[in-house]
Short mmCIF file of N, CA and C in Angstrom, two decimals:
data_model
loop_
_atom_site.label_atom_id
_atom_site.label_comp_id
_atom_site.label_asym_id
_atom_site.label_seq_id
_atom_site.Cartn_x
_atom_site.Cartn_y
_atom_site.Cartn_z
N MET C 1 0.81 -1.29 -0.06
CA MET C 1 0.20 -0.41 0.40
C MET C 1 0.66 1.37 0.19
N ALA C 2 0.54 2.23 -0.63
CA ALA C 2 1.29 3.20 -0.75
C ALA C 2 1.34 4.23 0.56
N PHE C 3 0.23 4.45 0.89
CA PHE C 3 0.54 5.13 2.09
C PHE C 3 1.44 4.68 3.38
N LEU C 4 1.94 3.44 3.71
CA LEU C 4 2.54 2.61 4.82
C LEU C 4 4.04 3.21 4.20
N SER C 5 4.70 3.20 5.80
CA SER C 5 6.08 3.98 5.33
C SER C 5 6.88 3.22 4.87
N ALA C 6 8.11 3.60 4.95
CA ALA C 6 9.62 2.81 4.22
C ALA C 6 9.89 2.06 5.39
N PRO C 7 10.26 1.19 5.21
CA PRO C 7 11.02 0.05 6.39
C PRO C 7 12.55 1.02 7.12
N ALA C 8 12.41 0.51 8.15
CA ALA C 8 13.58 1.58 9.07
C ALA C 8 14.90 1.71 7.91
N GLN C 9 15.11 0.58 7.50
CA GLN C 9 16.67 0.58 6.65
C GLN C 9 16.74 1.31 5.74
N GLU C 10 15.57 1.60 5.23
CA GLU C 10 15.47 1.90 4.16
C GLU C 10 15.19 4.12 4.43
N ARG C 11 14.82 4.27 5.56
CA ARG C 11 14.36 5.47 5.86
C ARG C 11 15.74 6.03 6.50
N THR C 12 16.21 7.38 6.02
CA THR C 12 17.27 8.00 6.13
C THR C 12 17.04 9.48 6.87
N LYS C 13 17.65 10.28 7.58
CA LYS C 13 17.43 11.45 8.16
C LYS C 13 17.88 12.50 7.29
N LYS C 14 16.96 13.56 7.01
CA LYS C 14 17.36 14.98 6.28
C LYS C 14 18.13 15.90 7.11
N THR C 15 18.28 15.81 8.77
CA THR C 15 18.39 16.85 9.41
C THR C 15 18.82 16.24 10.56
N GLU C 16 20.14 16.31 11.27
CA GLU C 16 20.62 16.09 12.68
C GLU C 16 20.25 16.93 13.10
N LEU C 17 19.93 16.90 14.79
CA LEU C 17 20.12 17.74 15.67
C LEU C 17 21.10 17.42 16.92
N PHE C 18 21.97 18.62 17.31
CA PHE C 18 22.84 17.93 18.24
C PHE C 18 22.52 19.03 19.66
N ALA C 19 22.25 18.08 20.68
CA ALA C 19 22.05 19.18 22.24
C ALA C 19 22.73 18.29 22.93
N SER C 20 23.94 19.24 23.12
CA SER C 20 25.01 18.57 24.55
C SER C 20 25.06 19.41 25.37
N LEU C 21 26.15 19.05 26.29
CA LEU C 21 26.58 19.59 27.85
C LEU C 21 27.99 19.78 27.70
N ASP C 22 28.51 20.90 27.91
CA ASP C 22 30.02 20.87 27.59
C ASP C 22 30.77 21.46 28.77
N VAL C 23 31.57 20.66 29.17
CA VAL C 23 33.34 20.88 30.33
C VAL C 23 34.30 21.37 29.29
N ASN C 24 34.77 22.06 30.14
CA ASN C 24 36.02 23.08 29.22
C ASN C 24 36.97 23.09 30.34
N GLN C 25 38.40 23.57 30.23
CA GLN C 25 39.84 23.65 31.08
C GLN C 25 39.40 24.64 32.13
N PHE C 26 38.56 25.50 31.96
CA PHE C 26 38.05 26.61 32.70
C PHE C 26 37.45 26.33 33.86
N GLN C 27 36.96 25.00 33.65
CA GLN C 27 36.59 24.27 34.83
C GLN C 27 34.67 24.85 34.61
N SER C 28 34.51 25.05 33.69
CA SER C 28 33.04 25.38 33.63
C SER C 28 32.02 24.88 32.64
N LEU C 29 30.98 24.83 32.99
CA LEU C 29 29.44 24.08 32.39
C LEU C 29 29.18 24.80 31.23
N GLY C 30 28.92 24.47 30.20
CA GLY C 30 28.24 24.93 29.03
C GLY C 30 27.47 24.25 28.13
N GLY C 31 26.28 24.94 27.36
CA GLY C 31 25.72 24.31 26.69
C GLY C 31 25.83 24.06 25.60
N SER C 32 25.17 23.71 24.41
CA SER C 32 25.14 23.50 22.72
C SER C 32 24.51 23.18 22.13
N PHE C 33 23.50 23.79 21.02
CA PHE C 33 22.67 23.19 20.04
C PHE C 33 22.61 23.39 18.93
N SER C 34 22.59 22.62 17.68
CA SER C 34 23.13 22.67 16.30
C SER C 34 22.19 22.26 15.80
N VAL C 35 21.83 22.67 14.41
CA VAL C 35 20.87 22.05 13.60
C VAL C 35 21.82 21.82 11.86
N HIS C 36 21.96 20.54 11.94
CA HIS C 36 22.77 20.11 10.63
C HIS C 36 21.80 19.58 9.15
N PRO C 37 21.70 20.26 8.50
CA PRO C 37 20.86 19.73 7.34
C PRO C 37 21.89 19.03 6.49
N LEU C 38 21.71 17.64 5.96
CA LEU C 38 22.56 16.66 5.57
C LEU C 38 22.28 17.59 3.71
N VAL C 39 23.66 17.59 3.84
CA VAL C 39 23.90 17.24 1.96
C VAL C 39 24.04 16.29 1.11
N THR C 40 24.43 15.26 2.14
CA THR C 40 24.98 14.38 1.14
C THR C 40 24.78 13.25 2.52
N PRO C 41 24.48 12.02 2.63
CA PRO C 41 24.60 11.07 3.52
C PRO C 41 25.87 10.61 4.46
N VAL C 42 26.81 11.40 3.60
CA VAL C 42 28.30 11.66 4.64
C VAL C 42 29.05 13.46 5.17
N PHE C 43 27.75 14.46 4.55
CA PHE C 43 28.52 15.73 4.77
C PHE C 43 26.61 16.43 5.03
N SER C 44 27.82 17.34 6.32
CA SER C 44 26.35 18.37 6.29
C SER C 44 26.80 19.67 6.92
N LYS C 45 26.06 20.56 6.20
CA LYS C 45 25.82 22.02 6.95
C LYS C 45 25.00 22.50 8.00
N GLY C 46 25.90 23.38 8.97
CA GLY C 46 24.55 23.49 10.06
C GLY C 46 25.03 24.80 10.31
N ALA C 47 24.32 25.09 11.66
CA ALA C 47 24.77 26.24 12.56
C ALA C 47 23.96 26.22 13.93
N GLY C 48 24.61 26.80 14.95
CA GLY C 48 24.58 26.59 15.93
C GLY C 48 25.13 27.69 17.16
N VAL C 49 24.61 27.47 18.16
CA VAL C 49 24.95 28.34 19.46
C VAL C 49 25.78 27.60 20.65
N ASP C 50 26.14 28.37 21.22
CA ASP C 50 26.71 27.65 22.61
C ASP C 50 26.56 29.02 24.00
N LEU C 51 26.56 28.45 24.96
CA LEU C 51 26.73 29.43 26.13
C LEU C 51 28.00 29.01 26.59
N VAL C 52 28.84 29.68 26.42
CA VAL C 52 30.61 29.46 27.42
C VAL C 52 30.58 30.47 28.21
N GLN C 53 30.90 30.08 29.79
CA GLN C 53 31.46 30.68 30.45
C GLN C 53 33.08 30.57 30.61
N ILE C 54 33.50 31.82 30.90
CA ILE C 54 34.92 31.71 31.22
C ILE C 54 35.08 32.50 32.62
N ARG C 55 35.56 31.58 33.51
CA ARG C 55 35.46 32.08 34.86
C ARG C 55 37.00 32.76 35.54
N ASP C 56 37.58 32.29 34.66
CA ASP C 56 39.08 32.92 34.49
C ASP C 56 39.43 34.87 34.67
N TYR C 57 38.04 34.87 33.86
CA TYR C 57 38.21 36.66 33.10
C TYR C 57 36.67 37.05 33.49
N ASN C 58 36.08 36.32 34.05
CA ASN C 58 34.42 37.27 34.42
C ASN C 58 33.99 37.68 33.26
N TYR C 59 33.85 36.78 31.86
CA TYR C 59 33.32 36.71 30.91
C TYR C 59 32.22 35.91 30.83
N ASN C 60 31.06 36.09 30.17
CA ASN C 60 30.66 35.13 29.40
C ASN C 60 30.43 35.29 27.47
N TYR C 61 30.44 34.27 27.01
CA TYR C 61 30.65 34.53 25.62
C TYR C 61 29.63 33.48 25.24
N THR C 62 28.75 34.08 23.85
CA THR C 62 27.66 33.16 23.51
C THR C 62 27.90 33.39 21.83
N PRO C 63 28.86 32.19 21.52
CA PRO C 63 29.34 31.91 19.96
C PRO C 63 28.26 31.36 19.37
N TYR C 64 28.18 32.07 17.99
CA TYR C 64 27.06 31.62 17.21
C TYR C 64 28.08 31.36 15.92
N TYR C 65 27.36 30.16 15.51
CA TYR C 65 28.47 29.44 14.24
C TYR C 65 27.96 28.72 13.15
N LEU C 66 28.77 28.86 12.13
CA LEU C 66 28.06 28.08 10.96
C LEU C 66 29.47 26.58 11.16
N ASP C 67 28.64 25.83 10.98
CA ASP C 67 29.41 24.36 11.55
C ASP C 67 29.59 23.42 9.96
N THR C 68 30.55 22.57 9.40
CA THR C 68 30.55 21.65 8.44
C THR C 68 30.98 20.44 9.20
N ARG C 69 30.02 19.30 8.86
CA ARG C 69 30.37 17.72 9.59
C ARG C 69 30.85 16.88 8.55
N TYR C 70 31.64 16.11 8.67
CA TYR C 70 31.70 14.35 8.05
C TYR C 70 31.42 13.83 8.80
N TYR C 71 30.63 12.52 8.00
CA TYR C 71 29.84 11.62 8.92
C TYR C 71 30.77 10.08 8.22
N ILE C 72 31.19 9.38 9.12
CA ILE C 72 31.97 8.11 8.50
C ILE C 72 30.51 6.90 9.61
N ARG C 73 29.80 6.41 8.58
CA ARG C 73 28.56 5.54 9.57
C ARG C 73 28.97 4.23 9.70
N GLY C 74 28.13 3.94 10.48
CA GLY C 74 28.60 2.20 10.54
C GLY C 74 27.08 1.67 10.91
N LYS C 75 27.07 0.29 10.94
CA LYS C 75 25.58 -0.03 11.42
C LYS C 75 25.50 0.23 13.06
N LYS C 76 26.39 0.39 13.97
CA LYS C 76 25.87 0.70 15.04
C LYS C 76 26.88 2.19 16.08
N LEU C 77 27.86 2.22 14.94
CA LEU C 77 28.19 3.80 15.24
C LEU C 77 28.71 4.88 14.46
N THR C 78 28.23 5.64 14.66
CA THR C 78 29.25 6.69 13.59
C THR C 78 29.64 7.88 14.25
N PHE C 79 30.95 8.19 13.36
CA PHE C 79 32.20 8.58 13.55
C PHE C 79 31.48 10.54 13.39
N PHE C 80 32.39 11.33 13.38
CA PHE C 80 32.32 12.43 12.60
C PHE C 80 33.53 13.38 13.10
N LEU C 81 33.60 14.44 11.77
CA LEU C 81 34.72 15.37 12.41
C LEU C 81 33.77 16.71 11.72
N PHE C 82 34.31 17.56 12.35
CA PHE C 82 33.95 19.13 12.10
C PHE C 82 35.05 20.40 11.99
N VAL C 83 34.40 20.94 11.23
CA VAL C 83 34.97 22.32 11.79
C VAL C 83 34.02 23.51 11.54
N GLN C 84 34.69 24.68 12.57
CA GLN C 84 33.44 25.65 13.10
C GLN C 84 33.69 26.83 13.40
N GLY C 85 33.35 28.11 12.75
CA GLY C 85 33.74 29.02 13.21
C GLY C 85 32.77 30.44 12.88
N GLY C 86 32.81 31.40 13.59
CA GLY C 86 31.98 32.24 13.71
C GLY C 86 31.84 33.63 14.70
N PRO C 87 31.54 34.34 15.11
CA PRO C 87 31.55 35.42 15.58
C PRO C 87 31.57 35.01 17.60
N GLY C 88 32.42 35.42 18.29
CA GLY C 88 32.48 34.80 19.31
C GLY C 88 31.25 35.47 20.51
N SER C 89 30.82 36.42 19.89
CA SER C 89 29.43 37.03 21.12
C SER C 89 29.42 38.12 20.01
N PHE C 90 28.39 38.57 20.11
CA PHE C 90 27.85 40.04 20.12
C PHE C 90 27.67 41.04 20.85
N GLY C 91 27.74 42.36 20.94
CA GLY C 91 28.18 43.13 21.82
C GLY C 91 29.25 43.26 22.57
N LYS C 92 29.24 44.23 23.80
CA LYS C 92 30.85 44.16 24.39
C LYS C 92 30.21 43.39 25.90
N ASP C 93 31.78 42.74 25.51
CA ASP C 93 31.87 42.29 27.33
C ASP C 93 32.56 43.44 28.19
N ARG C 94 32.35 43.54 29.47
CA ARG C 94 32.86 44.35 30.14
C ARG C 94 33.32 43.68 31.49
N GLU C 95 34.36 44.57 31.83
CA GLU C 95 35.42 43.84 33.00
C GLU C 95 35.06 45.20 34.15
N LYS C 96 34.42 44.91 35.61
CA LYS C 96 34.01 45.79 36.17
C LYS C 96 35.29 45.56 37.22
N ALA C 97 35.55 46.82 38.20
CA ALA C 97 36.59 46.57 39.08
C ALA C 97 35.63 45.79 40.54
N ALA C 98 36.54 45.26 41.03
CA ALA C 98 35.82 44.09 42.42
C ALA C 98 34.81 44.70 43.13
N PHE C 99 34.91 46.08 43.52
CA PHE C 99 33.88 46.40 45.11
C PHE C 99 33.80 47.93 44.11
N SER C 100 33.39 47.77 43.07
CA SER C 100 32.88 49.21 42.49
C SER C 100 32.10 48.93 40.95
N ASN C 101 31.35 49.44 40.49
CA ASN C 101 30.67 49.53 39.46
C ASN C 101 31.59 49.98 38.07
N THR C 102 33.01 50.51 38.46
CA THR C 102 33.66 51.12 37.36
C THR C 102 34.43 50.21 36.61
N VAL C 103 33.89 50.23 35.33
CA VAL C 103 34.30 49.15 34.22
C VAL C 103 35.87 49.89 34.00
N LEU C 104 36.31 48.74 33.76
CA LEU C 104 38.21 48.70 33.34
C LEU C 104 38.63 48.46 32.23
N SER C 105 37.68 47.22 31.55
CA SER C 105 38.36 46.93 30.24
C SER C 105 36.90 46.21 29.15
N GLU C 106 36.89 46.39 28.09
CA GLU C 106 36.08 45.95 27.30
C GLU C 106 36.75 44.91 26.10
N ARG C 107 35.86 43.58 25.73
CA ARG C 107 36.45 43.60 24.46
C ARG C 107 35.54 43.53 23.66
N VAL C 108 35.96 43.39 22.57
CA VAL C 108 35.27 43.79 20.81
C VAL C 108 35.85 43.04 19.79
N ASN C 109 35.16 42.93 18.42
CA ASN C 109 35.64 41.95 17.57
C ASN C 109 35.89 40.51 17.95
N ARG C 110 35.19 39.88 18.56
CA ARG C 110 34.98 38.66 18.70
C ARG C 110 35.25 37.57 17.95
N SER C 111 35.51 36.76 17.40
CA SER C 111 35.63 35.60 16.82
C SER C 111 36.48 34.09 17.06
N PHE C 112 35.63 33.01 16.17
CA PHE C 112 36.66 32.25 16.81
C PHE C 112 36.55 31.04 15.82
N LEU C 113 37.55 29.81 15.79
CA LEU C 113 38.01 28.64 14.87
C LEU C 113 37.54 27.75 15.50
N GLY C 114 37.17 26.52 15.27
CA GLY C 114 37.23 25.58 16.06
C GLY C 114 37.23 24.30 15.31
N ALA C 115 37.63 23.24 15.76
CA ALA C 115 37.63 21.87 15.25
C ALA C 115 37.40 20.58 16.03
N GLY C 116 36.93 19.46 15.52
CA GLY C 116 36.78 18.32 16.75
C GLY C 116 36.28 17.10 16.29
N SER C 117 36.03 16.04 16.99
CA SER C 117 35.76 14.82 16.04
C SER C 117 34.82 14.22 17.76
N GLY C 118 33.84 13.22 16.88
CA GLY C 118 32.70 12.71 18.08
C GLY C 118 32.51 11.70 18.05
N ILE C 119 31.87 10.81 18.06
CA ILE C 119 31.05 9.79 17.91
C ILE C 119 29.79 9.60 18.52
N ALA C 120 28.77 8.89 17.61
CA ALA C 120 27.49 8.57 18.19
C ALA C 120 26.78 7.57 17.89
N LEU C 121 26.59 7.11 19.23
CA LEU C 121 25.86 5.50 19.32
C LEU C 121 24.57 5.07 18.98
N GLY C 122 24.73 3.63 18.20
CA GLY C 122 23.40 3.30 17.46
C GLY C 122 23.27 3.76 16.02
N PRO C 123 22.63 2.95 15.95
CA PRO C 123 22.19 3.26 13.76
C PRO C 123 21.34 4.23 13.76
N GLN C 124 21.71 4.92 12.39
CA GLN C 124 21.63 6.44 12.31
C GLN C 124 20.00 6.45 11.72
N THR C 125 19.07 5.59 11.77
CA THR C 125 17.78 5.12 11.38
C THR C 125 17.26 5.29 13.35
N ALA C 126 17.91 5.61 14.09
CA ALA C 126 17.48 5.70 15.67
C ALA C 126 16.96 7.28 15.68
N LYS C 127 16.08 7.39 16.47
CA LYS C 127 15.25 8.68 16.79
C LYS C 127 16.09 9.68 17.51
N ALA C 128 16.59 8.69 17.96
CA ALA C 128 17.59 9.35 19.14
C ALA C 128 18.93 8.92 19.49
N ARG C 129 19.93 9.54 19.49
CA ARG C 129 21.56 8.82 19.58
C ARG C 129 22.78 9.26 20.65
N PRO C 130 22.83 8.74 22.01
CA PRO C 130 23.85 9.70 22.28
C PRO C 130 25.07 9.88 21.98
N PHE C 131 25.61 10.55 21.89
CA PHE C 131 27.24 10.90 21.50
C PHE C 131 28.13 12.05 22.41
N LEU C 132 29.37 11.50 21.92
CA LEU C 132 30.60 12.38 22.64
C LEU C 132 31.43 12.76 21.77
N LEU C 133 31.88 13.80 22.34
CA LEU C 133 32.54 14.74 21.01
C LEU C 133 33.99 15.76 21.94
N THR C 134 34.91 15.83 21.25
CA THR C 134 36.13 16.55 21.62
C THR C 134 35.85 18.12 20.87
N LYS C 135 36.38 19.12 20.92
CA LYS C 135 36.53 20.29 20.80
C LYS C 135 37.57 21.13 20.97
N PHE C 136 38.19 21.67 19.86
CA PHE C 136 39.21 22.91 20.29
C PHE C 136 38.79 23.97 19.79
N ARG C 137 38.84 24.92 20.39
CA ARG C 137 38.62 26.54 19.54
C ARG C 137 39.70 27.71 20.20
N ARG C 138 39.70 28.54 19.20
CA ARG C 138 40.62 29.77 19.34
C ARG C 138 39.88 30.91 19.22
N TYR C 139 39.81 31.52 20.49
CA TYR C 139 38.85 32.75 20.32
C TYR C 139 39.89 34.07 19.89
N GLN C 140 39.69 34.48 19.47
CA GLN C 140 40.53 35.79 18.82
C GLN C 140 39.41 37.14 18.95
N MET C 141 40.33 38.41 19.90
CA MET C 141 39.16 39.24 20.39
C MET C 141 40.29 40.84 20.47
N LEU C 142 39.81 41.65 20.73
CA LEU C 142 40.45 42.95 21.30
C LEU C 142 40.07 43.14 22.67
N GLU C 143 40.72 43.56 23.39
CA GLU C 143 40.62 44.06 24.92
C GLU C 143 40.92 45.72 25.13
N ARG C 144 40.17 46.31 25.28
CA ARG C 144 40.52 47.68 25.25
C ARG C 144 40.13 48.28 26.65
N ASP C 145 41.26 49.10 26.94
CA ASP C 145 41.29 49.48 28.57
C ASP C 145 40.27 50.96 28.45
N VAL C 146 39.60 51.18 29.77
CA VAL C 146 38.35 52.20 29.44
C VAL C 146 38.72 53.09 30.36
N PHE C 147 39.04 52.42 31.74
CA PHE C 147 39.35 52.84 33.29
C PHE C 147 41.00 52.57 33.36
N PRO C 148 41.75 53.63 33.61
CA PRO C 148 41.68 55.28 33.18
C PRO C 148 41.82 54.98 31.34
N ALA C 149 41.18 56.16 31.18
CA ALA C 149 41.11 56.09 29.95
C ALA C 149 42.70 56.31 28.99
N THR C 150 43.04 55.41 28.87
CA THR C 150 44.60 55.10 27.81
C THR C 150 44.01 54.88 26.75
N ASN C 151 42.95 54.31 26.54
CA ASN C 151 42.85 54.01 25.10
C ASN C 151 43.83 53.35 24.19
N ILE C 152 44.50 52.46 24.90
CA ILE C 152 45.26 51.29 24.86
C ILE C 152 44.51 49.76 24.60
N THR C 153 44.55 49.37 23.30
CA THR C 153 43.49 48.11 22.96
C THR C 153 45.17 46.72 22.44
N ARG C 154 44.59 46.14 23.05
CA ARG C 154 45.24 44.97 22.54
C ARG C 154 44.96 43.71 22.03
N LYS C 155 45.64 42.81 21.07
CA LYS C 155 44.94 41.84 20.78
C LYS C 155 45.08 40.75 21.64
N PHE C 156 43.81 40.26 21.52
CA PHE C 156 43.84 38.47 22.84
C PHE C 156 43.36 37.54 22.50
N ALA C 157 43.93 36.57 22.75
CA ALA C 157 43.62 35.25 22.34
C ALA C 157 43.44 34.20 23.03
N LEU C 158 42.27 33.48 23.52
CA LEU C 158 41.92 32.72 24.39
C LEU C 158 41.84 30.96 23.49
N ASP C 159 42.75 29.87 24.03
CA ASP C 159 42.27 28.88 23.45
C ASP C 159 40.99 27.98 24.26
N GLN C 160 40.72 27.37 23.87
CA GLN C 160 39.38 26.23 24.90
C GLN C 160 39.32 24.83 24.45
N TYR C 161 39.33 23.82 24.96
CA TYR C 161 39.38 22.65 25.21
C TYR C 161 38.02 22.26 25.70
N SER C 162 37.49 21.46 24.59
CA SER C 162 36.24 21.03 25.78
C SER C 162 35.96 19.44 25.18
N VAL C 163 34.81 19.02 26.28
CA VAL C 163 34.27 17.73 25.89
C VAL C 163 32.97 17.81 26.67
N ALA C 164 32.15 17.40 25.42
CA ALA C 164 30.71 17.34 25.59
C ALA C 164 30.23 15.92 25.98
N VAL C 165 28.97 15.81 26.21
CA VAL C 165 28.19 14.44 25.78
C VAL C 165 26.63 15.12 25.70
N GLY C 166 25.98 14.45 24.54
CA GLY C 166 24.80 14.85 24.58
C GLY C 166 23.82 13.46 23.69
N ILE C 167 22.93 14.41 23.15
CA ILE C 167 21.78 13.46 22.41
C ILE C 167 21.92 13.63 20.92
N ASN C 168 21.51 13.04 19.77
CA ASN C 168 21.72 13.53 18.55
C ASN C 168 20.15 12.93 18.07
N PHE C 169 19.44 13.84 17.62
CA PHE C 169 18.07 13.35 17.04
C PHE C 169 18.36 13.20 15.56
#
């Protein structure tokens, strides 16, 4: 009959969704969500958003990014490699003095590039699969002194290593 669905082994996903909980070397937790429309069965282009807290520097970043993934699919496991990049966050991050509201410096023009790899457990036709991934990111930004008003601007780089666990839909 024409209205019956195809057998599970013939169905393939058109889009993959990833939701995860990340831990990085700054001993902080973050979350991640990304959407990946499949271009081919082994290649996807997508976009995502993270929430990253950098405790050492009292800054929060919300990176928005574009992501490309290459999949090596098996019957029970899927390995994937990815590269991603985008703005480190929108707006300005300001560092305030410890016991006053005096703004000492601000970070602007943030961007990042990153790469990583992961593994998803279960067949590709499963509705939800757990995954584990590791990633590296390099944030580039400018830091400008605000008080005292010296107008000194420095280039600033921050490397982030993360491990994430999540669910792939």
